[in-house]
Amino acid sequence: MCVDICWGNFIKLSEHFDSAAINRPLFSITAGFIAAFCLFALVDISALASTVDALFAWSAQYFGLYWQVLLLATFLIGIGIAFMPGAKKPIGNKSTPEFSLFQWGSMIMCTLLAGGGVFWAAGEPMAHFVSTPPVFSGVESGSAEAVSYALAQSYLHWGFLAWAILGSLTTVMLMHYHYDKGLPLAPRTLLYPVFKERAIHGPIGLFTDAACIIAVVAGTVGPIGFLGLQVSYGLNDLFGISDDATTQVMVIVVLTLIYVLSAVSGVTKGIQLLSRLNMLLALGLLAFIIIAGTTGFIFSSFADALVTHVTHFFDMALYRGEAGVFGEAGWLGWWTVFFWGWFLGYGPMMAIFIARISRGRSVRAIITMLSVIAPLITMFWFTIVGGTGLGLELANPGTVSAAFEGFNLPAALIEITQALPLGTMVTCLFLILTMTFVATTGDSMTYVLSASMSKTEEPAVSVRVFWGLAMGLMAVILIAIGSGGIDKLQAFIVVSAVPVSLILLPSLWDAPRIVLQRGRDQ
């Protein structure tokens, strides 16, 4: 009944769009696809499951190696162009930045961390600790030696490569073509070096934008669904509230209202304010864990894991293992390839958002923030949250791993925070932080989705509300049909990244060309 009422309001809202303010063909393709996916899930989840599983296996098998090379090349090329003379000049036709360094950094940091900074930060290091990644097969699982290797593997998935693909090269392209050349601030512009005007006007551009929108919707609904699971589990553990679909749906409804209101207020108000408050809460909680937790273990583990990560960087980045060049996905498919697909899907839309908030910054500043500073902060965050869990587990085996058994990701965070002083209060604050983290992704992605299909500089309020509610509703439907819905969404995230990864390819040569030309002009 709840889904029926929400869907009715969702359809009514779509009828209020002003045809002069929105790209209707693009809206029809993307909204129609999302509606069809949800309908398929409601009608026959088993058929959807088999279809998505088959597509996932195919994507991981034939695109896994390409994605590994693409992310590695994006990172290395980005670091290279940051040292070019043309990287020092502000970009975006502004001589001074629109936002302060803290405001700018907060909005950027809250993007990737929102998707996994709490949910995965607690669980992934523990997963690699109790079951050593195959690239480190000689390390004994659950041992003190396994700590640095578990964290190093987590660093790979959330560090340098993950952040670089979210906008280092593509942001440079979009800022140049949009602010200097007047081309649309849309994914289609990333194909301009290859197809020229055909990429901007015509079916190539239409389907490029549609593919990127569908991928980012899938990627954003994932964290929304994860949040429902995390908060529902926490409320059950703390207060005995039933951990079921009803509670999870209520959590998602509250979250949706928060990020829709933030997106409606715009980048300079709600999105910026929510990101800043989010970072302040995160910094406060991190400081508390460092002081109240195993301080020495956290810092020593970070140093050891960072050395391990750098030493084995190329081994992990290019690991193929049992998959070979074209083979079964296995561990690689459900870990590295899954994360690469997730972040690749975000790539173009994140680049649009970062381009919007980075006017007046230099190419060097943008790449340094995305490819160096943000990854190091993320790694330290994973060490504080996940490393604390590893320290607790070493001191008293079973403290976290017993609840985590069966890959129970929501349980990892709760067990870690409950073991700290003032455990109940800290757990509640972390659940709030989880919600605000995901809300920052929801509002920024709602904004860029709306902007990418709008014909005006600022997307209409009705468009923002529509896409915000659409993602919330999609998460509600997938939660309502059971855990299989979220599992299939995770697999679908990888499938949706296939066309997006091809759209990102021109950035490897065009971003260096742009920076080189800026150096000559300067």
Short mmCIF file of C-alpha atoms in Angstrom, two decimals:
data_model
loop_
_atom_site.label_atom_id
_atom_site.label_comp_id
_atom_site.label_asym_id
_atom_site.label_seq_id
_atom_site.Cartn_x
_atom_site.Cartn_y
_atom_site.Cartn_z
CA MET A 1 0.00 0.00 0.00
CA CYS A 2 2.81 2.39 0.93
CA VAL A 3 4.58 1.69 -2.36
CA ASP A 4 1.32 2.24 -4.31
CA ILE A 5 0.69 5.62 -2.67
CA CYS A 6 4.29 6.76 -3.22
CA TRP A 7 4.19 5.63 -6.84
CA GLY A 8 0.95 7.56 -7.45
CA ASN A 9 2.45 10.76 -6.06
CA PHE A 10 5.61 10.08 -8.06
CA ILE A 11 3.64 9.91 -11.32
CA LYS A 12 1.62 13.05 -10.51
CA LEU A 13 4.81 14.99 -9.87
CA SER A 14 6.22 14.04 -13.26
CA GLU A 15 3.19 15.61 -14.96
CA HIS A 16 4.08 19.08 -13.66
CA PHE A 17 7.33 19.43 -15.60
CA ASP A 18 7.67 22.46 -17.85
CA SER A 19 8.53 21.18 -21.31
CA ALA A 20 10.69 24.24 -21.93
CA ALA A 21 12.88 23.50 -18.90
CA ILE A 22 13.67 19.80 -19.34
CA ASN A 23 15.08 17.54 -22.03
CA ARG A 24 12.00 15.36 -22.42
CA PRO A 25 13.56 12.60 -24.58
CA LEU A 26 16.33 12.16 -22.00
CA PHE A 27 13.84 12.19 -19.14
CA SER A 28 11.63 9.64 -20.91
CA ILE A 29 14.49 7.19 -21.50
CA THR A 30 15.96 7.39 -18.00
CA ALA A 31 12.76 7.57 -15.97
CA GLY A 32 11.21 4.87 -18.16
CA PHE A 33 14.17 2.54 -17.62
CA ILE A 34 14.14 3.04 -13.84
CA ALA A 35 10.38 2.46 -13.74
CA ALA A 36 10.75 -0.71 -15.82
CA PHE A 37 13.51 -2.02 -13.51
CA CYS A 38 11.36 -1.47 -10.41
CA LEU A 39 8.32 -3.04 -12.10
CA PHE A 40 10.39 -6.05 -13.15
CA ALA A 41 11.57 -6.41 -9.54
CA LEU A 42 8.02 -6.27 -8.20
CA VAL A 43 6.61 -8.72 -10.76
CA ASP A 44 9.32 -11.38 -10.94
CA ILE A 45 12.38 -10.94 -8.75
CA SER A 46 13.75 -14.38 -9.68
CA ALA A 47 13.75 -13.55 -13.40
CA LEU A 48 15.39 -10.20 -12.64
CA ALA A 49 17.97 -11.98 -10.50
CA SER A 50 18.95 -14.47 -13.20
CA THR A 51 19.15 -11.72 -15.85
CA VAL A 52 21.27 -9.40 -13.73
CA ASP A 53 23.53 -12.25 -12.56
CA ALA A 54 24.22 -13.28 -16.15
CA LEU A 55 24.99 -9.69 -17.16
CA PHE A 56 27.17 -9.23 -14.09
CA ALA A 57 29.24 -12.31 -14.90
CA TRP A 58 29.67 -11.12 -18.49
CA SER A 59 30.64 -7.58 -17.41
CA ALA A 60 33.18 -8.78 -14.84
CA GLN A 61 34.65 -11.29 -17.27
CA TYR A 62 35.13 -9.04 -20.29
CA PHE A 63 35.51 -5.59 -18.74
CA GLY A 64 37.26 -6.32 -15.44
CA LEU A 65 40.79 -6.05 -16.84
CA TYR A 66 39.90 -2.95 -18.87
CA TRP A 67 38.54 -1.25 -15.75
CA GLN A 68 41.66 -2.08 -13.76
CA VAL A 69 43.88 -0.56 -16.46
CA LEU A 70 41.54 2.43 -16.92
CA LEU A 71 41.59 3.38 -13.23
CA LEU A 72 45.34 2.93 -12.94
CA ALA A 73 45.98 4.99 -16.09
CA THR A 74 43.59 7.74 -14.93
CA PHE A 75 45.44 8.07 -11.64
CA LEU A 76 48.94 8.07 -13.15
CA ILE A 77 48.06 10.48 -15.97
CA GLY A 78 46.32 12.81 -13.51
CA ILE A 79 49.41 12.95 -11.29
CA GLY A 80 51.49 13.62 -14.39
CA ILE A 81 49.46 16.57 -15.71
CA ALA A 82 49.36 18.15 -12.23
CA PHE A 83 53.05 18.97 -12.75
CA MET A 84 52.56 20.59 -16.19
CA PRO A 85 52.93 24.41 -16.35
CA GLY A 86 49.34 24.75 -17.56
CA ALA A 87 48.04 23.16 -14.34
CA LYS A 88 48.86 26.21 -12.21
CA LYS A 89 46.34 28.61 -13.74
CA PRO A 90 42.76 28.83 -12.33
CA ILE A 91 40.16 27.15 -14.54
CA GLY A 92 36.48 27.93 -15.00
CA ASN A 93 36.67 31.63 -16.01
CA LYS A 94 36.98 32.75 -12.39
CA SER A 95 40.11 34.13 -10.79
CA THR A 96 39.08 33.26 -7.23
CA PRO A 97 37.30 30.18 -5.85
CA GLU A 98 33.59 30.39 -5.11
CA PHE A 99 33.89 28.34 -1.91
CA SER A 100 36.43 28.31 0.91
CA LEU A 101 38.90 25.44 1.06
CA PHE A 102 36.99 23.76 3.91
CA GLN A 103 33.60 24.15 2.18
CA TRP A 104 35.02 22.86 -1.10
CA GLY A 105 36.85 19.97 0.51
CA SER A 106 33.82 19.03 2.61
CA MET A 107 31.54 18.77 -0.42
CA ILE A 108 34.09 16.63 -2.24
CA MET A 109 34.93 14.40 0.72
CA CYS A 110 31.29 13.68 1.46
CA THR A 111 30.74 12.18 -2.00
CA LEU A 112 32.72 8.93 -1.97
CA LEU A 113 32.79 8.61 1.82
CA ALA A 114 29.00 8.87 1.77
CA GLY A 115 28.73 5.64 -0.16
CA GLY A 116 30.99 3.63 2.10
CA GLY A 117 32.73 5.73 4.71
CA VAL A 118 30.77 4.16 7.55
CA PHE A 119 29.03 1.10 6.11
CA TRP A 120 32.10 -0.34 4.36
CA ALA A 121 34.82 1.23 6.56
CA ALA A 122 33.82 -0.96 9.48
CA GLY A 123 33.11 -4.11 7.49
CA GLU A 124 35.61 -4.38 4.65
CA PRO A 125 38.82 -4.44 6.72
CA MET A 126 37.22 -7.12 8.92
CA ALA A 127 36.24 -9.15 5.84
CA HIS A 128 39.83 -9.10 4.55
CA PHE A 129 41.15 -9.83 8.05
CA VAL A 130 39.11 -13.00 8.59
CA SER A 131 39.64 -14.10 4.98
CA THR A 132 42.94 -12.90 3.52
CA PRO A 133 42.67 -11.53 -0.06
CA PRO A 134 44.13 -13.93 -2.64
CA VAL A 135 46.87 -11.49 -3.64
CA PHE A 136 48.21 -11.96 -0.09
CA SER A 137 47.48 -15.68 0.10
CA GLY A 138 50.65 -16.37 2.09
CA VAL A 139 49.43 -14.28 5.05
CA GLU A 140 47.62 -16.14 7.85
CA SER A 141 44.01 -14.93 8.26
CA GLY A 142 43.15 -13.50 11.68
CA SER A 143 46.77 -12.95 12.68
CA ALA A 144 48.49 -9.72 13.74
CA GLU A 145 50.35 -9.81 10.42
CA ALA A 146 47.04 -9.80 8.52
CA VAL A 147 46.06 -6.34 9.86
CA SER A 148 48.20 -4.26 7.51
CA TYR A 149 47.28 -6.43 4.51
CA ALA A 150 43.54 -6.22 5.28
CA LEU A 151 43.75 -2.43 5.53
CA ALA A 152 45.98 -2.18 2.42
CA GLN A 153 43.38 -4.04 0.34
CA SER A 154 40.67 -1.70 1.64
CA TYR A 155 42.89 1.26 0.72
CA LEU A 156 43.05 0.01 -2.86
CA HIS A 157 39.25 -0.02 -3.15
CA TRP A 158 38.70 3.38 -1.52
CA GLY A 159 41.96 5.21 -2.12
CA PHE A 160 43.97 6.70 -4.96
CA LEU A 161 42.37 4.86 -7.89
CA ALA A 162 38.79 5.18 -6.64
CA TRP A 163 39.07 8.92 -6.09
CA ALA A 164 40.93 9.62 -9.34
CA ILE A 165 38.16 8.10 -11.48
CA LEU A 166 35.58 10.30 -9.76
CA GLY A 167 36.67 13.38 -11.57
CA SER A 168 40.37 14.21 -11.91
CA LEU A 169 40.66 14.05 -15.72
CA THR A 170 36.96 14.36 -16.52
CA THR A 171 36.57 17.46 -14.35
CA VAL A 172 39.37 19.14 -16.30
CA MET A 173 37.61 18.29 -19.57
CA LEU A 174 34.18 19.47 -18.48
CA MET A 175 35.44 22.73 -16.98
CA HIS A 176 37.37 23.52 -20.15
CA TYR A 177 34.59 22.68 -22.60
CA HIS A 178 31.79 24.21 -20.53
CA TYR A 179 33.31 27.39 -19.12
CA ASP A 180 35.78 28.10 -21.94
CA LYS A 181 33.93 26.71 -24.98
CA GLY A 182 30.28 26.99 -23.93
CA LEU A 183 29.44 23.30 -24.34
CA PRO A 184 26.87 21.64 -22.03
CA LEU A 185 27.88 20.63 -18.53
CA ALA A 186 26.71 17.09 -19.29
CA PRO A 187 28.25 13.61 -19.83
CA ARG A 188 27.89 13.93 -23.61
CA THR A 189 30.60 16.59 -23.59
CA LEU A 190 33.14 13.93 -22.58
CA LEU A 191 32.75 12.42 -26.06
CA TYR A 192 33.25 15.73 -27.87
CA PRO A 193 36.94 14.97 -28.64
CA VAL A 194 35.83 11.87 -30.58
CA PHE A 195 32.48 12.78 -32.17
CA LYS A 196 32.58 16.63 -32.12
CA GLU A 197 29.12 18.15 -32.73
CA ARG A 198 27.51 14.73 -33.14
CA ALA A 199 28.21 14.12 -29.46
CA ILE A 200 26.44 17.34 -28.46
CA HIS A 201 23.47 17.22 -30.85
CA GLY A 202 21.98 13.88 -31.74
CA PRO A 203 21.41 10.32 -30.53
CA ILE A 204 25.02 9.77 -29.41
CA GLY A 205 24.73 12.51 -26.82
CA LEU A 206 21.24 11.45 -25.78
CA PHE A 207 22.20 7.86 -25.05
CA THR A 208 25.49 8.93 -23.43
CA ASP A 209 23.63 11.10 -20.93
CA ALA A 210 21.02 8.40 -20.38
CA ALA A 211 23.63 5.70 -19.67
CA CYS A 212 25.39 7.92 -17.13
CA ILE A 213 22.15 8.90 -15.41
CA ILE A 214 21.02 5.28 -15.09
CA ALA A 215 24.44 4.28 -13.71
CA VAL A 216 24.49 7.04 -11.09
CA VAL A 217 20.90 6.31 -10.04
CA ALA A 218 21.87 2.66 -9.47
CA GLY A 219 25.02 3.74 -7.64
CA THR A 220 23.14 6.16 -5.38
CA VAL A 221 20.23 3.84 -4.60
CA GLY A 222 22.80 1.34 -3.33
CA PRO A 223 24.00 3.52 -0.40
CA ILE A 224 20.38 4.51 0.33
CA GLY A 225 19.47 0.83 0.64
CA PHE A 226 22.62 0.09 2.67
CA LEU A 227 21.65 2.90 5.03
CA GLY A 228 18.24 1.37 5.62
CA LEU A 229 19.90 -1.92 6.58
CA GLN A 230 22.53 -0.24 8.79
CA VAL A 231 20.22 2.04 10.77
CA SER A 232 17.52 -0.62 11.14
CA TYR A 233 20.07 -3.07 12.56
CA GLY A 234 21.40 -0.38 14.90
CA LEU A 235 17.95 0.58 16.19
CA ASN A 236 17.22 -3.07 16.87
CA ASP A 237 20.49 -3.58 18.71
CA LEU A 238 20.16 -0.39 20.78
CA PHE A 239 16.45 -0.06 21.44
CA GLY A 240 14.89 -3.37 20.44
CA ILE A 241 13.01 -1.85 17.51
CA SER A 242 12.10 -4.54 15.01
CA ASP A 243 14.76 -4.97 12.31
CA ASP A 244 12.43 -5.51 9.37
CA ALA A 245 11.37 -3.98 6.05
CA THR A 246 9.00 -1.51 7.75
CA THR A 247 11.77 0.04 9.84
CA GLN A 248 14.13 0.08 6.87
CA VAL A 249 11.53 1.81 4.70
CA MET A 250 10.85 4.44 7.38
CA VAL A 251 14.58 5.20 7.60
CA ILE A 252 14.74 5.62 3.82
CA VAL A 253 11.69 7.92 3.82
CA VAL A 254 13.30 10.21 6.42
CA LEU A 255 16.58 10.21 4.51
CA THR A 256 14.82 11.01 1.23
CA LEU A 257 13.08 14.02 2.76
CA ILE A 258 16.42 15.32 4.08
CA TYR A 259 18.36 15.11 0.83
CA VAL A 260 15.45 16.33 -1.33
CA LEU A 261 15.11 19.47 0.80
CA SER A 262 18.87 19.97 0.62
CA ALA A 263 18.96 19.52 -3.17
CA VAL A 264 16.05 21.93 -3.63
CA SER A 265 17.90 24.67 -1.74
CA GLY A 266 20.87 24.40 -4.13
CA VAL A 267 24.66 24.03 -4.04
CA THR A 268 25.39 27.26 -2.19
CA LYS A 269 22.89 26.59 0.60
CA GLY A 270 21.64 23.13 1.61
CA ILE A 271 24.25 20.96 -0.12
CA GLN A 272 27.16 23.04 1.16
CA LEU A 273 25.67 23.37 4.67
CA LEU A 274 24.87 19.66 5.01
CA SER A 275 28.36 18.71 3.82
CA ARG A 276 30.01 21.08 6.28
CA LEU A 277 27.94 19.86 9.25
CA ASN A 278 28.62 16.29 8.18
CA MET A 279 32.39 16.80 8.15
CA LEU A 280 32.34 18.50 11.57
CA LEU A 281 30.45 15.54 13.07
CA ALA A 282 32.79 13.08 11.36
CA LEU A 283 35.90 14.89 12.64
CA GLY A 284 34.48 14.98 16.15
CA LEU A 285 33.75 11.24 16.16
CA LEU A 286 37.15 10.40 14.69
CA ALA A 287 38.88 12.46 17.35
CA PHE A 288 36.92 10.65 20.05
CA ILE A 289 37.81 7.20 18.68
CA ILE A 290 41.49 8.12 18.44
CA ILE A 291 41.55 9.36 22.04
CA ALA A 292 39.25 6.78 23.62
CA GLY A 293 40.25 3.81 21.48
CA THR A 294 43.52 2.04 20.74
CA THR A 295 45.43 5.20 19.79
CA GLY A 296 48.85 3.65 19.30
CA PHE A 297 47.43 0.71 17.35
CA ILE A 298 45.54 3.06 14.98
CA PHE A 299 48.59 5.14 14.08
CA SER A 300 50.98 2.20 13.81
CA SER A 301 48.46 0.27 11.68
CA PHE A 302 48.00 3.25 9.37
CA ALA A 303 51.75 3.60 8.85
CA ASP A 304 52.26 -0.15 8.30
CA ALA A 305 49.25 -0.48 6.01
CA LEU A 306 50.23 2.56 3.95
CA VAL A 307 53.71 1.12 3.40
CA THR A 308 52.15 -2.24 2.49
CA HIS A 309 49.72 -0.52 0.14
CA VAL A 310 52.44 1.44 -1.67
CA THR A 311 54.76 -1.56 -1.82
CA HIS A 312 52.10 -3.84 -3.31
CA PHE A 313 50.19 -1.10 -5.16
CA PHE A 314 50.63 -2.47 -8.68
CA ASP A 315 50.22 -6.07 -7.50
CA MET A 316 46.78 -5.24 -6.09
CA ALA A 317 45.75 -2.83 -8.84
CA LEU A 318 46.47 -5.34 -11.63
CA TYR A 319 45.68 -8.58 -9.76
CA ARG A 320 43.90 -11.10 -11.96
CA GLY A 321 44.47 -14.32 -10.02
CA GLU A 322 42.26 -17.18 -11.08
CA ALA A 323 40.40 -14.95 -13.53
CA GLY A 324 43.33 -14.69 -15.95
CA VAL A 325 42.68 -12.24 -18.76
CA PHE A 326 39.14 -13.40 -19.54
CA GLY A 327 37.80 -15.76 -16.93
CA GLU A 328 35.34 -16.26 -14.10
CA ALA A 329 34.80 -13.30 -11.81
CA GLY A 330 35.42 -15.07 -8.49
CA TRP A 331 36.83 -12.99 -5.63
CA LEU A 332 37.96 -10.31 -8.05
CA GLY A 333 34.47 -9.79 -9.45
CA TRP A 334 32.73 -9.46 -6.11
CA TRP A 335 35.36 -7.13 -4.66
CA THR A 336 37.61 -5.06 -6.91
CA VAL A 337 35.50 -5.23 -10.08
CA PHE A 338 32.34 -4.44 -8.11
CA PHE A 339 33.92 -1.33 -6.55
CA TRP A 340 35.43 -0.22 -9.87
CA GLY A 341 32.05 -0.58 -11.55
CA TRP A 342 30.40 1.42 -8.77
CA PHE A 343 32.86 4.30 -8.96
CA LEU A 344 33.03 4.29 -12.75
CA GLY A 345 29.26 4.70 -12.82
CA TYR A 346 29.60 7.76 -10.61
CA GLY A 347 32.46 9.20 -12.68
CA PRO A 348 30.75 11.53 -15.19
CA MET A 349 28.13 12.86 -12.78
CA MET A 350 30.68 13.41 -10.03
CA ALA A 351 32.83 15.29 -12.53
CA ILE A 352 29.84 17.55 -13.29
CA PHE A 353 29.33 18.23 -9.58
CA ILE A 354 33.02 18.89 -8.94
CA ALA A 355 33.22 21.13 -12.02
CA ARG A 356 30.27 23.11 -10.65
CA ILE A 357 31.93 23.73 -7.27
CA SER A 358 35.57 24.10 -8.41
CA ARG A 359 35.50 27.28 -10.51
CA GLY A 360 38.52 29.41 -9.69
CA ARG A 361 40.61 26.42 -8.60
CA SER A 362 43.64 25.34 -10.61
CA VAL A 363 43.96 21.99 -12.36
CA ARG A 364 46.77 21.17 -9.94
CA ALA A 365 44.58 21.93 -6.91
CA ILE A 366 41.70 19.81 -8.24
CA ILE A 367 43.90 16.79 -9.02
CA THR A 368 45.82 17.11 -5.76
CA MET A 369 42.56 17.15 -3.79
CA LEU A 370 40.97 14.26 -5.69
CA SER A 371 43.96 12.01 -6.30
CA VAL A 372 46.10 12.61 -3.20
CA ILE A 373 44.51 14.44 -0.26
CA ALA A 374 41.03 12.89 -0.35
CA PRO A 375 42.41 9.33 -0.72
CA LEU A 376 44.81 9.75 2.21
CA ILE A 377 42.01 11.12 4.41
CA THR A 378 39.80 8.20 3.36
CA MET A 379 42.55 5.69 4.17
CA PHE A 380 43.04 7.20 7.61
CA TRP A 381 39.26 7.14 8.13
CA PHE A 382 39.18 3.42 7.26
CA THR A 383 42.04 2.83 9.70
CA ILE A 384 40.28 4.66 12.53
CA VAL A 385 36.93 2.91 12.06
CA GLY A 386 37.92 -0.46 10.60
CA GLY A 387 41.35 -0.58 12.28
CA THR A 388 39.74 -0.09 15.67
CA GLY A 389 37.64 -3.17 14.97
CA LEU A 390 40.76 -5.13 14.04
CA GLY A 391 42.46 -4.03 17.25
CA LEU A 392 39.45 -5.13 19.31
CA GLU A 393 39.39 -8.46 17.48
CA LEU A 394 43.09 -9.12 18.12
CA ALA A 395 42.74 -8.30 21.80
CA ASN A 396 39.63 -10.44 22.24
CA PRO A 397 38.86 -12.79 19.30
CA GLY A 398 35.17 -12.84 18.45
CA THR A 399 34.43 -9.29 19.65
CA VAL A 400 33.52 -8.20 16.13
CA SER A 401 33.96 -11.28 13.96
CA ALA A 402 31.26 -13.29 15.76
CA ALA A 403 28.54 -10.78 14.86
CA PHE A 404 30.14 -10.21 11.44
CA GLU A 405 29.93 -13.92 10.55
CA GLY A 406 28.04 -14.47 7.31
CA PHE A 407 29.26 -11.11 5.97
CA ASN A 408 26.90 -9.10 8.20
CA LEU A 409 28.21 -5.63 7.30
CA PRO A 410 25.76 -3.64 9.49
CA ALA A 411 26.86 -5.62 12.55
CA ALA A 412 30.53 -4.63 12.20
CA LEU A 413 29.99 -0.93 12.91
CA ILE A 414 27.64 -1.56 15.84
CA GLU A 415 30.01 -4.00 17.53
CA ILE A 416 32.96 -1.62 17.13
CA THR A 417 31.18 1.45 18.50
CA GLN A 418 29.51 -0.48 21.33
CA ALA A 419 32.92 -1.63 22.54
CA LEU A 420 34.07 2.00 22.99
CA PRO A 421 33.47 4.15 26.09
CA LEU A 422 30.00 5.77 25.99
CA GLY A 423 29.15 3.06 23.47
CA THR A 424 25.43 3.74 23.15
CA MET A 425 25.90 7.47 22.56
CA VAL A 426 28.74 6.91 20.09
CA THR A 427 26.69 4.32 18.20
CA CYS A 428 23.75 6.72 17.93
CA LEU A 429 26.03 9.48 16.65
CA PHE A 430 27.53 7.11 14.08
CA LEU A 431 24.06 6.16 12.86
CA ILE A 432 23.28 9.87 12.47
CA LEU A 433 26.59 10.33 10.66
CA THR A 434 25.76 7.44 8.35
CA MET A 435 22.47 9.11 7.46
CA THR A 436 24.01 12.53 6.85
CA PHE A 437 26.82 10.98 4.79
CA VAL A 438 24.35 9.27 2.49
CA ALA A 439 22.19 12.42 2.41
CA THR A 440 25.15 14.38 1.00
CA THR A 441 25.43 11.89 -1.85
CA GLY A 442 21.67 11.96 -2.35
CA ASP A 443 21.46 15.74 -2.57
CA SER A 444 24.52 16.21 -4.81
CA MET A 445 23.46 13.43 -7.19
CA THR A 446 19.87 14.69 -7.23
CA TYR A 447 21.22 18.10 -8.21
CA VAL A 448 23.51 16.90 -11.00
CA LEU A 449 20.91 14.47 -12.37
CA SER A 450 18.47 17.34 -12.64
CA ALA A 451 21.05 19.72 -14.08
CA SER A 452 22.13 17.23 -16.74
CA MET A 453 18.65 17.11 -18.26
CA SER A 454 17.66 20.73 -17.72
CA LYS A 455 17.88 23.48 -20.32
CA THR A 456 18.53 26.20 -17.75
CA GLU A 457 21.58 26.95 -15.58
CA GLU A 458 19.71 25.94 -12.42
CA PRO A 459 17.42 22.89 -12.67
CA ALA A 460 13.76 23.43 -11.82
CA VAL A 461 12.64 22.53 -8.30
CA SER A 462 10.12 20.04 -9.67
CA VAL A 463 12.89 18.17 -11.52
CA ARG A 464 15.05 17.96 -8.39
CA VAL A 465 12.13 16.74 -6.30
CA PHE A 466 11.24 14.14 -8.92
CA TRP A 467 14.70 12.55 -9.08
CA GLY A 468 15.16 12.72 -5.32
CA LEU A 469 11.89 10.89 -4.76
CA ALA A 470 12.62 8.49 -7.62
CA MET A 471 15.82 7.24 -6.00
CA GLY A 472 14.17 6.97 -2.59
CA LEU A 473 11.24 5.07 -4.08
CA MET A 474 13.53 2.69 -5.93
CA ALA A 475 15.32 1.89 -2.67
CA VAL A 476 11.97 1.35 -0.91
CA ILE A 477 10.83 -1.10 -3.58
CA LEU A 478 14.07 -3.08 -3.43
CA ILE A 479 13.93 -3.20 0.37
CA ALA A 480 10.25 -4.23 0.26
CA ILE A 481 10.92 -7.25 -1.95
CA GLY A 482 13.66 -8.52 0.36
CA SER A 483 17.44 -8.68 0.55
CA GLY A 484 17.59 -10.13 -2.93
CA GLY A 485 16.61 -6.75 -4.33
CA ILE A 486 19.64 -5.02 -2.84
CA ASP A 487 21.90 -7.90 -3.91
CA LYS A 488 20.69 -7.57 -7.47
CA LEU A 489 21.13 -3.82 -7.34
CA GLN A 490 24.78 -4.35 -6.39
CA ALA A 491 25.23 -6.57 -9.44
CA PHE A 492 23.30 -4.12 -11.64
CA ILE A 493 25.67 -1.32 -10.56
CA VAL A 494 28.48 -3.24 -12.25
CA VAL A 495 26.42 -3.87 -15.40
CA SER A 496 25.45 -0.19 -15.74
CA ALA A 497 29.13 0.82 -15.58
CA VAL A 498 30.00 -0.91 -18.87
CA PRO A 499 28.91 1.90 -21.24
CA VAL A 500 30.07 4.58 -18.80
CA SER A 501 33.59 3.16 -18.77
CA LEU A 502 33.77 3.65 -22.55
CA ILE A 503 32.57 7.26 -22.19
CA LEU A 504 35.48 7.96 -19.81
CA LEU A 505 38.14 6.65 -22.20
CA PRO A 506 38.78 9.94 -24.15
CA SER A 507 39.76 11.68 -20.90
CA LEU A 508 43.06 9.73 -20.93
CA TRP A 509 44.38 11.75 -23.86
CA ASP A 510 42.19 14.85 -23.97
CA ALA A 511 42.78 16.11 -20.42
CA PRO A 512 46.59 16.13 -20.93
CA ARG A 513 46.06 17.91 -24.27
CA ILE A 514 43.94 20.61 -22.59
CA VAL A 515 46.49 21.23 -19.83
CA LEU A 516 49.36 21.24 -22.32
CA GLN A 517 47.52 23.80 -24.46
CA ARG A 518 46.78 25.96 -21.42
CA GLY A 519 50.51 25.97 -20.67
CA ARG A 520 51.33 27.11 -24.21
CA ASP A 521 48.70 29.84 -24.09
CA GLN A 522 49.98 31.01 -20.73
#
